[in-house]
CSV table of C-alpha atoms in Angstrom, one decimal:
chain,number,residue,atom,x,y,z
A,1,MET,CA,83.3,34.9,266.0
A,2,VAL,CA,86.9,36.0,265.6
A,3,SER,CA,88.9,35.7,268.8
A,4,ASN,CA,91.1,38.6,270.1
A,5,GLU,CA,94.2,36.5,269.4
A,6,GLU,CA,93.2,36.1,265.7
A,7,LYS,CA,92.5,39.8,265.5
A,8,LYS,CA,96.0,40.6,266.8
A,9,LYS,CA,97.6,38.2,264.3
A,10,LYS,CA,95.7,39.8,261.5
A,11,ILE,CA,96.7,43.3,262.6
A,12,PHE,CA,100.3,42.1,262.9
A,13,LYS,CA,100.4,40.8,259.4
A,14,THR,CA,98.5,43.6,257.9
A,15,GLU,CA,100.6,46.5,259.3
A,16,ILE,CA,104.1,45.2,258.3
A,17,ASN,CA,102.9,44.1,254.9
A,18,LYS,CA,101.3,47.5,254.3
A,19,PHE,CA,104.6,49.3,255.1
A,20,TYR,CA,106.5,46.8,253.0
A,21,PHE,CA,104.1,47.4,250.0
A,22,LEU,CA,104.5,51.2,250.5
A,23,ALA,CA,108.3,50.9,250.5
A,24,ILE,CA,108.3,48.8,247.3
A,25,THR,CA,105.9,51.1,245.5
A,26,GLY,CA,107.9,54.2,246.5
A,27,SER,CA,111.2,52.6,245.6
A,28,ILE,CA,110.0,51.7,242.1
A,29,LEU,CA,108.6,55.2,241.5
A,30,PHE,CA,111.9,56.7,242.9
A,31,THR,CA,113.9,54.6,240.3
A,32,ILE,CA,111.5,55.9,237.6
A,33,ALA,CA,112.2,59.4,238.8
A,34,ALA,CA,115.9,58.7,238.5
A,35,ALA,CA,115.5,57.9,234.8
A,36,ILE,CA,113.5,61.1,234.3
A,37,ASN,CA,116.2,63.0,236.1
A,38,LEU,CA,118.8,61.7,233.7
A,39,SER,CA,116.7,62.7,230.7
A,40,ASN,CA,116.1,66.1,232.3
A,41,LYS,CA,119.8,66.8,232.8
A,42,THR,CA,120.7,65.5,229.4
A,43,ILE,CA,118.4,67.9,227.5
A,44,GLN,CA,118.8,70.8,230.0
A,45,TYR,CA,119.9,73.2,227.2
A,46,LEU,CA,116.7,72.7,225.4
A,47,ARG,CA,114.5,74.9,227.6
A,48,ALA,CA,111.5,74.4,225.3
A,49,VAL,CA,111.4,70.7,226.3
A,50,ASN,CA,113.1,70.8,229.6
A,51,TRP,CA,110.2,72.5,231.5
A,52,PHE,CA,108.1,69.4,230.8
A,53,PHE,CA,110.6,67.1,232.4
A,54,ASP,CA,110.9,69.5,235.3
A,55,TYR,CA,107.2,69.1,236.1
A,56,ILE,CA,107.2,65.3,235.5
A,57,PHE,CA,110.3,64.8,237.6
A,58,ALA,CA,108.9,66.9,240.4
A,59,ALA,CA,105.6,65.0,240.3
A,60,VAL,CA,107.1,61.5,240.2
A,61,ILE,CA,109.8,62.1,242.9
A,62,ALA,CA,107.2,63.7,245.2
A,63,ILE,CA,104.8,60.8,244.7
A,64,SER,CA,107.6,58.3,245.4
A,65,LEU,CA,108.7,60.0,248.6
A,66,ILE,CA,105.3,59.8,250.2
A,67,PRO,CA,105.0,56.0,250.5
A,68,ILE,CA,108.7,55.8,251.4
A,69,ALA,CA,108.3,58.3,254.2
A,70,LEU,CA,105.1,56.6,255.4
A,71,SER,CA,106.8,53.2,255.3
A,72,PHE,CA,109.9,54.1,257.4
A,73,GLY,CA,107.9,56.3,259.7
A,74,GLY,CA,105.3,53.7,260.3
A,75,ILE,CA,107.8,50.9,261.0
A,76,ALA,CA,109.8,53.1,263.4
A,77,GLU,CA,106.6,54.3,265.2
A,78,LEU,CA,104.9,50.9,265.6
A,79,TYR,CA,107.8,48.4,266.0
A,80,PHE,CA,110.6,50.3,267.7
A,81,LYS,CA,111.1,52.7,270.6
A,82,ASP,CA,113.3,55.5,271.9
A,83,HIS,CA,115.8,56.9,269.4
A,84,VAL,CA,114.8,54.6,266.5
A,85,ARG,CA,111.2,55.7,266.8
A,86,LYS,CA,112.3,59.4,267.1
A,87,GLU,CA,114.6,59.2,264.1
A,88,GLY,CA,112.0,57.4,262.0
A,89,ILE,CA,109.2,59.9,262.7
A,90,GLN,CA,111.5,62.8,262.1
A,91,GLY,CA,112.7,61.2,258.8
A,92,ARG,CA,109.1,60.8,257.7
A,93,THR,CA,108.3,64.4,258.4
A,94,TYR,CA,111.4,65.7,256.5
A,95,LEU,CA,110.8,63.5,253.5
A,96,LEU,CA,107.2,64.7,253.3
A,97,ILE,CA,108.4,68.3,253.4
A,98,TYR,CA,111.0,67.4,250.7
A,99,ALA,CA,108.1,66.1,248.6
A,100,ILE,CA,106.2,69.4,249.0
A,101,GLY,CA,109.4,71.3,248.1
A,102,GLU,CA,109.8,69.3,244.9
A,103,ILE,CA,106.3,70.1,243.9
A,104,LEU,CA,106.7,73.8,244.6
A,105,LYS,CA,110.0,74.3,242.8
A,106,PRO,CA,108.7,74.2,239.1
A,107,PHE,CA,105.9,76.6,240.0
A,108,THR,CA,108.3,79.2,241.6
A,109,ILE,CA,110.9,79.4,238.9
A,110,GLY,CA,109.9,82.9,237.8
A,111,SER,CA,110.1,84.3,241.4
A,112,VAL,CA,113.4,85.1,243.0
A,113,VAL,CA,112.0,85.0,246.6
A,114,PHE,CA,109.6,82.1,246.4
A,115,GLY,CA,111.9,80.2,244.0
A,116,SER,CA,114.8,80.5,246.4
A,117,LEU,CA,112.6,79.5,249.3
A,118,ALA,CA,111.3,76.4,247.5
A,119,ILE,CA,114.9,75.3,246.6
A,120,LEU,CA,116.1,75.9,250.2
A,121,ILE,CA,113.2,73.9,251.6
A,122,SER,CA,113.9,71.1,249.1
A,123,LEU,CA,117.7,71.0,249.8
A,124,ALA,CA,117.4,71.2,253.6
A,125,SER,CA,114.6,68.7,253.9
A,126,ARG,CA,116.2,66.2,251.5
A,127,ALA,CA,119.5,66.3,253.5
A,128,MET,CA,117.8,66.0,256.9
A,129,GLY,CA,115.2,63.4,255.7
A,130,PHE,CA,117.7,60.9,254.4
A,131,ARG,CA,120.1,61.6,257.2
A,132,LYS,CA,117.4,60.7,259.7
A,133,ILE,CA,116.5,57.5,257.8
A,134,ASP,CA,120.1,56.5,257.8
A,135,LEU,CA,120.3,57.2,261.6
A,136,MET,CA,117.2,55.2,262.2
A,137,LEU,CA,118.5,52.2,260.2
A,138,THR,CA,121.9,52.5,261.9
A,139,ARG,CA,120.3,52.3,265.4
A,140,ILE,CA,118.2,49.3,264.3
A,141,LYS,CA,121.4,47.6,263.2
A,142,LYS,CA,122.9,48.2,266.6
A,143,ILE,CA,120.1,46.8,268.6
A,144,THR,CA,119.2,43.9,266.4
A,145,GLU,CA,122.5,43.2,264.6
A,146,ILE,CA,120.7,42.9,261.2
A,147,LYS,CA,122.5,44.5,258.3
A,148,VAL,CA,120.5,47.5,257.3
A,149,GLY,CA,121.5,51.1,256.6
A,150,SER,CA,124.2,52.6,254.4
A,151,ILE,CA,126.2,55.9,254.0
A,152,VAL,CA,124.6,56.1,250.5
A,153,TYR,CA,121.5,57.6,252.2
A,154,GLN,CA,123.4,60.5,253.5
A,155,ILE,CA,125.5,60.9,250.4
A,156,PHE,CA,122.4,61.3,248.3
A,157,GLY,CA,120.8,63.5,250.9
A,158,PHE,CA,123.6,66.0,251.0
A,159,TYR,CA,124.6,65.6,247.3
A,160,SER,CA,122.7,68.6,245.9
A,161,ILE,CA,124.1,70.9,248.7
A,162,ILE,CA,127.7,69.7,248.0
A,163,VAL,CA,127.3,70.2,244.2
A,164,SER,CA,125.8,73.7,244.8
A,165,VAL,CA,128.8,74.7,247.1
A,166,ILE,CA,131.3,73.3,244.6
A,167,ALA,CA,129.6,75.1,241.7
A,168,SER,CA,129.6,78.4,243.6
A,169,ILE,CA,133.3,78.1,244.3
A,170,ALA,CA,134.1,77.2,240.7
A,171,ASN,CA,131.9,80.1,239.5
A,172,ALA,CA,133.7,82.5,241.8
A,173,ALA,CA,137.0,81.3,240.6
A,174,GLY,CA,135.9,81.6,237.0
A,175,ASP,CA,136.6,78.0,236.2
A,176,GLU,CA,134.2,77.5,233.3
A,177,GLU,CA,135.8,74.2,232.2
A,178,PHE,CA,135.1,72.6,235.6
A,179,LEU,CA,131.5,74.0,235.6
A,180,ILE,CA,130.9,72.4,232.2
A,181,TYR,CA,132.2,69.0,233.5
A,182,LEU,CA,130.0,69.4,236.7
A,183,LEU,CA,127.0,70.2,234.5
A,184,VAL,CA,127.5,67.2,232.3
A,185,PHE,CA,128.2,64.6,234.9
A,186,ASN,CA,125.9,65.9,237.7
A,187,GLY,CA,122.8,64.2,236.3
A,188,THR,CA,124.5,60.9,235.8
A,189,ILE,CA,125.9,60.8,239.3
A,190,GLU,CA,122.7,61.8,240.9
A,191,THR,CA,120.8,59.2,238.9
A,192,ILE,CA,123.1,56.4,240.0
A,193,LEU,CA,122.7,57.5,243.6
A,194,MET,CA,118.9,57.5,243.2
A,195,ILE,CA,118.9,54.0,241.8
A,196,MET,CA,121.2,52.9,244.6
A,197,ILE,CA,118.7,54.4,247.1
A,198,GLY,CA,115.7,52.7,245.5
A,199,VAL,CA,117.4,49.3,245.6
A,200,LYS,CA,118.7,49.8,249.2
A,201,ILE,CA,115.3,50.8,250.5
A,202,ILE,CA,113.8,47.6,249.1
A,203,VAL,CA,116.6,45.5,250.6
A,204,ASP,CA,116.5,47.2,254.0
A,205,VAL,CA,112.7,47.1,254.4
A,206,THR,CA,112.7,43.4,253.3
A,207,ILE,CA,115.3,42.6,256.0
A,208,ILE,CA,113.4,44.5,258.7
A,209,LYS,CA,110.1,42.8,257.7
A,210,ARG,CA,111.6,39.4,257.9
A,211,TYR,CA,113.1,40.2,261.3
A,212,ILE,CA,109.8,41.5,262.7
A,213,LYS,CA,108.0,38.4,261.5
A,214,ARG,CA,110.7,36.1,262.7
A,215,LYS,CA,110.7,37.7,266.1
A,216,LYS,CA,106.9,38.0,266.1
A,217,ILE,CA,107.0,41.6,267.2
A,218,LYS,CA,103.6,43.1,267.6
A,219,PRO,CA,102.8,46.7,266.8
A,220,ARG,CA,103.7,49.1,269.7
A,221,TYR,CA,105.1,46.1,271.7
A,222,MET,CA,108.6,47.5,271.9
A,223,ARG,CA,107.5,50.9,273.3
A,224,ILE,CA,106.2,49.0,276.3
A,225,TYR,CA,108.6,46.1,276.8
A,226,GLY,CA,111.9,47.4,275.6
A,227,THR,CA,114.9,46.0,273.7
A,228,ILE,CA,114.7,43.3,271.1
A,229,ARG,CA,118.4,42.5,271.0
A,230,GLU,CA,119.0,38.8,271.1
A,231,LYS,CA,120.8,37.5,274.1
């Protein structure tokens, strides 16, 4: 017979290891999506080929976002409380919506209304999703003093919105030369940011996993007993 204590230890190890595995898997796929994104932006003038990369990129980044969202959301929900838990759950929701938006975008290219809606959903959920993840990690850093989180999450989240605004201003000003530079370097910059995000997720989740195991924090324990800041 397996005792209740042994069951609790098994659940403890299984849950955090599951979220860690999800984060690693999602990060690797996210890095692969970065390479596809670079290829996509490089051959963007070749529309006969570019559509294929659009679909592949949308599929890979959407698939990568799902385990990343589940990992951060699960960690926040089970091992933390209050604002950390709230930000993590909201971040998970927004990232899952972002994944859906990425899937819809290639299928709505021919429609002005649905295409614009899919792009809007993708841009807004991407910005909010990575902002919430950064806020979650920042709050964890404050209550535990472990070094997690980075402004790179929010930079990537808002990057597409910033580029869109700058492109609109340049287009209105008739600055074609700047638009060409923006078009050329946009893919490279976004790819670098995606690789940085992929690496940072692995690092942050690894640090959190080690902290949880070192402190022997059980799932849902913090929602009952409060802070885990060391005295």
